[in-house]
Short mmCIF file of C-alpha atoms in Angstrom, two decimals:
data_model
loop_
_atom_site.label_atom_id
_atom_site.label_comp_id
_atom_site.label_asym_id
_atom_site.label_seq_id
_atom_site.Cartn_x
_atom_site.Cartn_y
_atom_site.Cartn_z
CA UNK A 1 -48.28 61.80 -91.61
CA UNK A 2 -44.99 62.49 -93.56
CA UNK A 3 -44.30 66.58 -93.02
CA UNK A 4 -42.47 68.84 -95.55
CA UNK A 5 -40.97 71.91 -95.51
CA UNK A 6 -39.87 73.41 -98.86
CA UNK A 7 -40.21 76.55 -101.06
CA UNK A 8 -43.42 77.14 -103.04
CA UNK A 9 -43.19 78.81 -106.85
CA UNK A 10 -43.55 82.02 -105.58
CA UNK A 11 -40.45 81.60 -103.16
CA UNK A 12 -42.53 81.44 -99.51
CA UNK A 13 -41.05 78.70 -97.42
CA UNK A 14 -43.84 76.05 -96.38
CA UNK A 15 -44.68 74.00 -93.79
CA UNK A 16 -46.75 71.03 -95.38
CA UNK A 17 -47.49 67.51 -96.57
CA UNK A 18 -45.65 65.38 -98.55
CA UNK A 19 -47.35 62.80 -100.52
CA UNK A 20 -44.78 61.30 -102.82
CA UNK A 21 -45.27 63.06 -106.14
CA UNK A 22 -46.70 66.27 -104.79
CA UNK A 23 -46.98 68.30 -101.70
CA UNK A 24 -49.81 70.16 -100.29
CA UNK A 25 -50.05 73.65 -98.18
CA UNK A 26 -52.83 75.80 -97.11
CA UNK A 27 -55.51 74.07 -99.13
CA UNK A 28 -52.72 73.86 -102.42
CA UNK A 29 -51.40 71.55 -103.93
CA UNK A 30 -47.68 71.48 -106.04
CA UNK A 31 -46.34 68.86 -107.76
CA UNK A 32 -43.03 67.86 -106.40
CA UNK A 33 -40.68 69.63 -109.78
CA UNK A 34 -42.50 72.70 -109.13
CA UNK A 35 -40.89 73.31 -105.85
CA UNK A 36 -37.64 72.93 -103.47
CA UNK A 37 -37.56 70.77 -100.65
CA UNK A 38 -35.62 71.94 -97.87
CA UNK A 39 -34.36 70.68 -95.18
CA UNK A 40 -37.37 69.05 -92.90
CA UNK A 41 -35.94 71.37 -89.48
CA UNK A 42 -33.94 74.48 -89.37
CA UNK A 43 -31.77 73.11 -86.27
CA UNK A 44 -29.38 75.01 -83.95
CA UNK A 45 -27.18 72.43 -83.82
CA UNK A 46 -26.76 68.86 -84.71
CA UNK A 47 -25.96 66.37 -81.77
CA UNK A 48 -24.36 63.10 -83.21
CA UNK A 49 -23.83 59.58 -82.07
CA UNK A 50 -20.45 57.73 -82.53
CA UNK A 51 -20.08 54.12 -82.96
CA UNK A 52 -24.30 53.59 -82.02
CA UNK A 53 -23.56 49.85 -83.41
CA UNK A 54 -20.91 46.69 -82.92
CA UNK A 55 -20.46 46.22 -86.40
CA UNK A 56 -19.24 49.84 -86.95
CA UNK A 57 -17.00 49.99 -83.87
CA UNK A 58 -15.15 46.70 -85.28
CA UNK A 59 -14.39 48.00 -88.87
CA UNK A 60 -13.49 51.17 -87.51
CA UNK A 61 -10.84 48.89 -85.50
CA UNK A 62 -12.70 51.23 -82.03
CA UNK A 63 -13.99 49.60 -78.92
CA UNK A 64 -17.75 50.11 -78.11
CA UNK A 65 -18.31 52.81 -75.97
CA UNK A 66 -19.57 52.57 -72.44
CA UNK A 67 -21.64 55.65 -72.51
CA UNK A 68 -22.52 57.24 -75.90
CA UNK A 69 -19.66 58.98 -77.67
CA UNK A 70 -21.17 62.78 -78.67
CA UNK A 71 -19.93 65.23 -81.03
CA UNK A 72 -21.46 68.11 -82.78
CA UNK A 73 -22.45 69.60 -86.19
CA UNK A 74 -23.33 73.15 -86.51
CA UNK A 75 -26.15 74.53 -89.08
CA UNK A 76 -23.52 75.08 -92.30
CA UNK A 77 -23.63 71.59 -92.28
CA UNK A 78 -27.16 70.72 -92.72
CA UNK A 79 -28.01 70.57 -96.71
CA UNK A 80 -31.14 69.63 -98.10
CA UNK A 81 -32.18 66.05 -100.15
CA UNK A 82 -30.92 66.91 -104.10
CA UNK A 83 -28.31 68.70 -102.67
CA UNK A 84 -24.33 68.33 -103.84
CA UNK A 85 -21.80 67.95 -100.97
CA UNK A 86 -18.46 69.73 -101.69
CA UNK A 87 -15.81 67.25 -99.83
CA UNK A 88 -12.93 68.62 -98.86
CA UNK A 89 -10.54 69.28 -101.39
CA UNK A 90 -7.24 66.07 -100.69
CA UNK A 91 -9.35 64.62 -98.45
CA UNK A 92 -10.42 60.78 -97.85
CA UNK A 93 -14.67 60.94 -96.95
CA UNK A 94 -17.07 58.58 -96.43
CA UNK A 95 -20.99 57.86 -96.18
CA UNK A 96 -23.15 57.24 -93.23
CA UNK A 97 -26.66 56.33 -93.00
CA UNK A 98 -28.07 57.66 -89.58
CA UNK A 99 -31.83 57.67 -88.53
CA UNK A 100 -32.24 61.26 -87.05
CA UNK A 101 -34.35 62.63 -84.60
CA UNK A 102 -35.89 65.76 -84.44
CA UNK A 103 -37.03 67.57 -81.12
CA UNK A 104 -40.43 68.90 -80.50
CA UNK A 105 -39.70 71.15 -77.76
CA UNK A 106 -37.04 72.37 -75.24
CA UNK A 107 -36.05 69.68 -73.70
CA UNK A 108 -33.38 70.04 -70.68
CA UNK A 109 -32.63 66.69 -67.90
CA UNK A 110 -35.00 64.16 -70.00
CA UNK A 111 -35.40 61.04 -68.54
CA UNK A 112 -35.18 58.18 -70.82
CA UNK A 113 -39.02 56.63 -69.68
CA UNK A 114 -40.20 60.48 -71.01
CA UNK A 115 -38.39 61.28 -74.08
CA UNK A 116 -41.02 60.75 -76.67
CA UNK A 117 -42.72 63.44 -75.55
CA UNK A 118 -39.55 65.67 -76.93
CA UNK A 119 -39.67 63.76 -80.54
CA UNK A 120 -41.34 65.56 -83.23
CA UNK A 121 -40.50 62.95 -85.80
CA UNK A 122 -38.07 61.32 -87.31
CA UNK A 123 -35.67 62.02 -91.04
CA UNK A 124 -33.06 60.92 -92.56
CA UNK A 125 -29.03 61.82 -92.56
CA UNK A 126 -26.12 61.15 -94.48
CA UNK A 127 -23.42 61.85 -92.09
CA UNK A 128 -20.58 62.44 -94.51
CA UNK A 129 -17.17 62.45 -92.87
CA UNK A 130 -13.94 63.50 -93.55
CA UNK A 131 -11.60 60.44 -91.83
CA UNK A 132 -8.05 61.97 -92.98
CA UNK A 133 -8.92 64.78 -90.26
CA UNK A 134 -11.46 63.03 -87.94
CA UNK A 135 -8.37 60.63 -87.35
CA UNK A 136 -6.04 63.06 -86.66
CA UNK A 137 -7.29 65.17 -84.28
CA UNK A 138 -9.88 64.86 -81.33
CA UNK A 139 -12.89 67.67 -81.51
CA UNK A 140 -13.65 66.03 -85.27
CA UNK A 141 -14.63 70.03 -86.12
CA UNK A 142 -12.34 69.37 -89.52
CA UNK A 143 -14.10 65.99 -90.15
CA UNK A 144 -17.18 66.12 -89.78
CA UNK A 145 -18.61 70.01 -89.33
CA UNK A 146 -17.62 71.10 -93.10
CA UNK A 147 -19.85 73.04 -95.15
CA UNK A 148 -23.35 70.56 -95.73
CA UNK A 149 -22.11 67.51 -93.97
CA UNK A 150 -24.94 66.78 -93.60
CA UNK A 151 -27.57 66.22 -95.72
CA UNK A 152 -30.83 66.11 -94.44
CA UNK A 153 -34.41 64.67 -95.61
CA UNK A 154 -37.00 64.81 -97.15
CA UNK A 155 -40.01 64.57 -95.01
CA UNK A 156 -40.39 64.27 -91.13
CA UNK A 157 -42.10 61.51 -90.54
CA UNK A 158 -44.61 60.96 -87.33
CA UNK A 159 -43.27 58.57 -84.65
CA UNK A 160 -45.70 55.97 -85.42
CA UNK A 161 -44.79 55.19 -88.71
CA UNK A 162 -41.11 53.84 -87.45
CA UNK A 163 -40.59 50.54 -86.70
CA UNK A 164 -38.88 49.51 -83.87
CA UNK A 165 -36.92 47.29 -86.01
CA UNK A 166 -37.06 49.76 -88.64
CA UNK A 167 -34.20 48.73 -91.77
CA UNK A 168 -31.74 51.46 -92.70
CA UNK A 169 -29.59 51.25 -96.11
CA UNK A 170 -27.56 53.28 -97.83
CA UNK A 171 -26.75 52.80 -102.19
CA UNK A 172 -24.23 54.39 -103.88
CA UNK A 173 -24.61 54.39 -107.76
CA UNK A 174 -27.47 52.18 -107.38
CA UNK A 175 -24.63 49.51 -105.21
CA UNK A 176 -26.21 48.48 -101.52
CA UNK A 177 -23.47 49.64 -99.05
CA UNK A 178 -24.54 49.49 -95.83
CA UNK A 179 -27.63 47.67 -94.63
CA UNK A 180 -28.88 47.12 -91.36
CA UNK A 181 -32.04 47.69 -88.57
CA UNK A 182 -32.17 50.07 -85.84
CA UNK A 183 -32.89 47.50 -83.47
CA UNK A 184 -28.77 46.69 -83.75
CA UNK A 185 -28.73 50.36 -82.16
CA UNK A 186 -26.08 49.84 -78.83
CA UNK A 187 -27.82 53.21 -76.88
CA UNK A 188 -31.56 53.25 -77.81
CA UNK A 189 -33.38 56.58 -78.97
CA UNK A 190 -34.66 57.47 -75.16
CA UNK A 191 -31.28 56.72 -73.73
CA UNK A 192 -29.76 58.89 -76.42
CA UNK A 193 -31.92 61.63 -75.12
CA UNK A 194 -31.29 60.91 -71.87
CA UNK A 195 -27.80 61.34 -71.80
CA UNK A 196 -27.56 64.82 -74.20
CA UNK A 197 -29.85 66.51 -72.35
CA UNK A 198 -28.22 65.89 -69.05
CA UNK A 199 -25.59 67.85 -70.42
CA UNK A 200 -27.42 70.61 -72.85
CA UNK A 201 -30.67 71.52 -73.81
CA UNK A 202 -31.93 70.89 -77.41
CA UNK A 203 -34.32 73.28 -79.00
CA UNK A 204 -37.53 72.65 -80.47
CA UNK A 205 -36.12 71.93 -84.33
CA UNK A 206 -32.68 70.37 -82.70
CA UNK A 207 -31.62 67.13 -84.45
CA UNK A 208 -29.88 64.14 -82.81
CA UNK A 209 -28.85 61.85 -85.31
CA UNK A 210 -28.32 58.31 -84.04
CA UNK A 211 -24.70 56.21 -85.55
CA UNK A 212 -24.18 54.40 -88.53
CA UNK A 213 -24.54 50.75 -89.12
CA UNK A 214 -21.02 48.76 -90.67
CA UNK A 215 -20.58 49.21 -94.95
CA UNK A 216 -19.33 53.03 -94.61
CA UNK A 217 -17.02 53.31 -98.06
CA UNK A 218 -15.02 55.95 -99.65
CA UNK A 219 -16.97 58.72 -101.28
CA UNK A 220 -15.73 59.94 -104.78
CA UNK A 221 -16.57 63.06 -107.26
CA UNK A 222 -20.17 62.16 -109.39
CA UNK A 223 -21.59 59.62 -106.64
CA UNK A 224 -24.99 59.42 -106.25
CA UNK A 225 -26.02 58.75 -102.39
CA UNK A 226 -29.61 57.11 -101.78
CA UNK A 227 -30.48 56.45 -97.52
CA UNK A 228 -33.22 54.92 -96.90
CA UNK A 229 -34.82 53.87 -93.46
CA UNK A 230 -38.31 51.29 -93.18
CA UNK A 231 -41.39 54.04 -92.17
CA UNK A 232 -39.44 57.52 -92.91
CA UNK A 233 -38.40 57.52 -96.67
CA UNK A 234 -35.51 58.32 -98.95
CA UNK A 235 -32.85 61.07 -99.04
CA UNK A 236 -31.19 61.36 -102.29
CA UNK A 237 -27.80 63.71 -102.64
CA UNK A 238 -25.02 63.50 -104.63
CA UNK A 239 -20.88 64.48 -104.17
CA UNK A 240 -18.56 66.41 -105.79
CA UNK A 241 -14.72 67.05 -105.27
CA UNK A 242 -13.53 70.52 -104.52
#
């Protein structure tokens, strides 16, 4: 089943299912113009994955890491699929098509063998990032934490309908950027968990989102962002300059 959340006619936020050109609640069903998809989780935080493949690591000119390289995004930066992302104004940004995971429940000192019993599902991301301030300083907070960095969307999908060699691609005005399979992934989903909740506990609603594959490309004012990933579906957002 691919979930929804979104807000119905009458301005309720909903809880239901998505079925491509409508989405159904309580018995109801709206056709997908009729109402605003939201974000699929309401997070307290966003846990992110740094160089999660090779290829990445290399264009970035960056080693692979030895353990996985963690960083944080708060709620102002989760937006919605549709949504415009302001980038900072003089500032150098770029896409990046993560698969994201979204916890079930609290989940505190997970080991790897149990940690789909913590995943609710899985979206979509768009990690966009600032690089003239992620390179220049070390807690990324000016890079990558701005105001809907990251766009989120727009179903939740069940964790049966990803593949475990599930492609992810990203399209920028309709051009194929980045294109690549989660099975290139250097720290696997359960290890992922593993290791973040050794240190903190995620939330039921909490989203880890899981590195970008190699193509990430400068970001400009009018472009049109498409990620897609095999099993979950599209997110759709565009950018604007400041």
């Amino acid at each position: 089943m691919h979930h929804v959340r979104f807000r119905d006619p009458a301005g309720a936020v909903r809880d239901g299912e998505y079925h491509g050109d409508d989405v159904s609640f309580g018995g109801r069903t709206y056709d997908i113009d009729d109402v605003e998809v939201l974000p699929p989780t309401d997070p307290s935080k966003v846990v992110c994955v740094g160089r999660n493949y090779a290829k990445h690591a290399e264009e970035r000119g960056e080693d692979v890491p030895d353990r996985p390289l963690l960083f944080l995004k708060p709620p102002n930066a989760v937006t919605g699929p549709g949504a415009t992302v302001t980038l900072p104004e003089g500032k150098y940004c770029e896409h990046e098509a993560e698969l994201a995971v979204v916890i079930e429940k609290e989940a505190k000192n997970v080991a790897a063998a149990d940690a789909e019993e913590y995943i609710a599902g899985y979206t979509v991301a768009d990690d966009v990032s600032n690089r003239d301030d992620q390179d220049a300083e070390t807690n990324w907070v000016r890079g990558k934490a701005f105001d809907g960095a990251c766009p989120l969307g727009p179903v939740l999908a069940d964790p049966e309908h990803l593949p475990d060699d599930a492609s992810i691609s990203l399209r920028v005005n309709g051009e194929t950027r980045q294109e690549s399979s989660i099975e290139h992934f250097i720290f696997d989903v359960p290890e992922l968990i593993e290791e973040i909740t050794s240190y903190l506990t995620l939330e039921p609603g909490d989203v880890v989102i899981t590195g970008t594959p190699e193509g990430v490309n400068e970001l400009t004012d009018g472009d049109r962002v498409a990620v897609e990933i095999e099993g979950v579906g599209t997110l759709e957002h565009t950018v604007e300059r400041a």
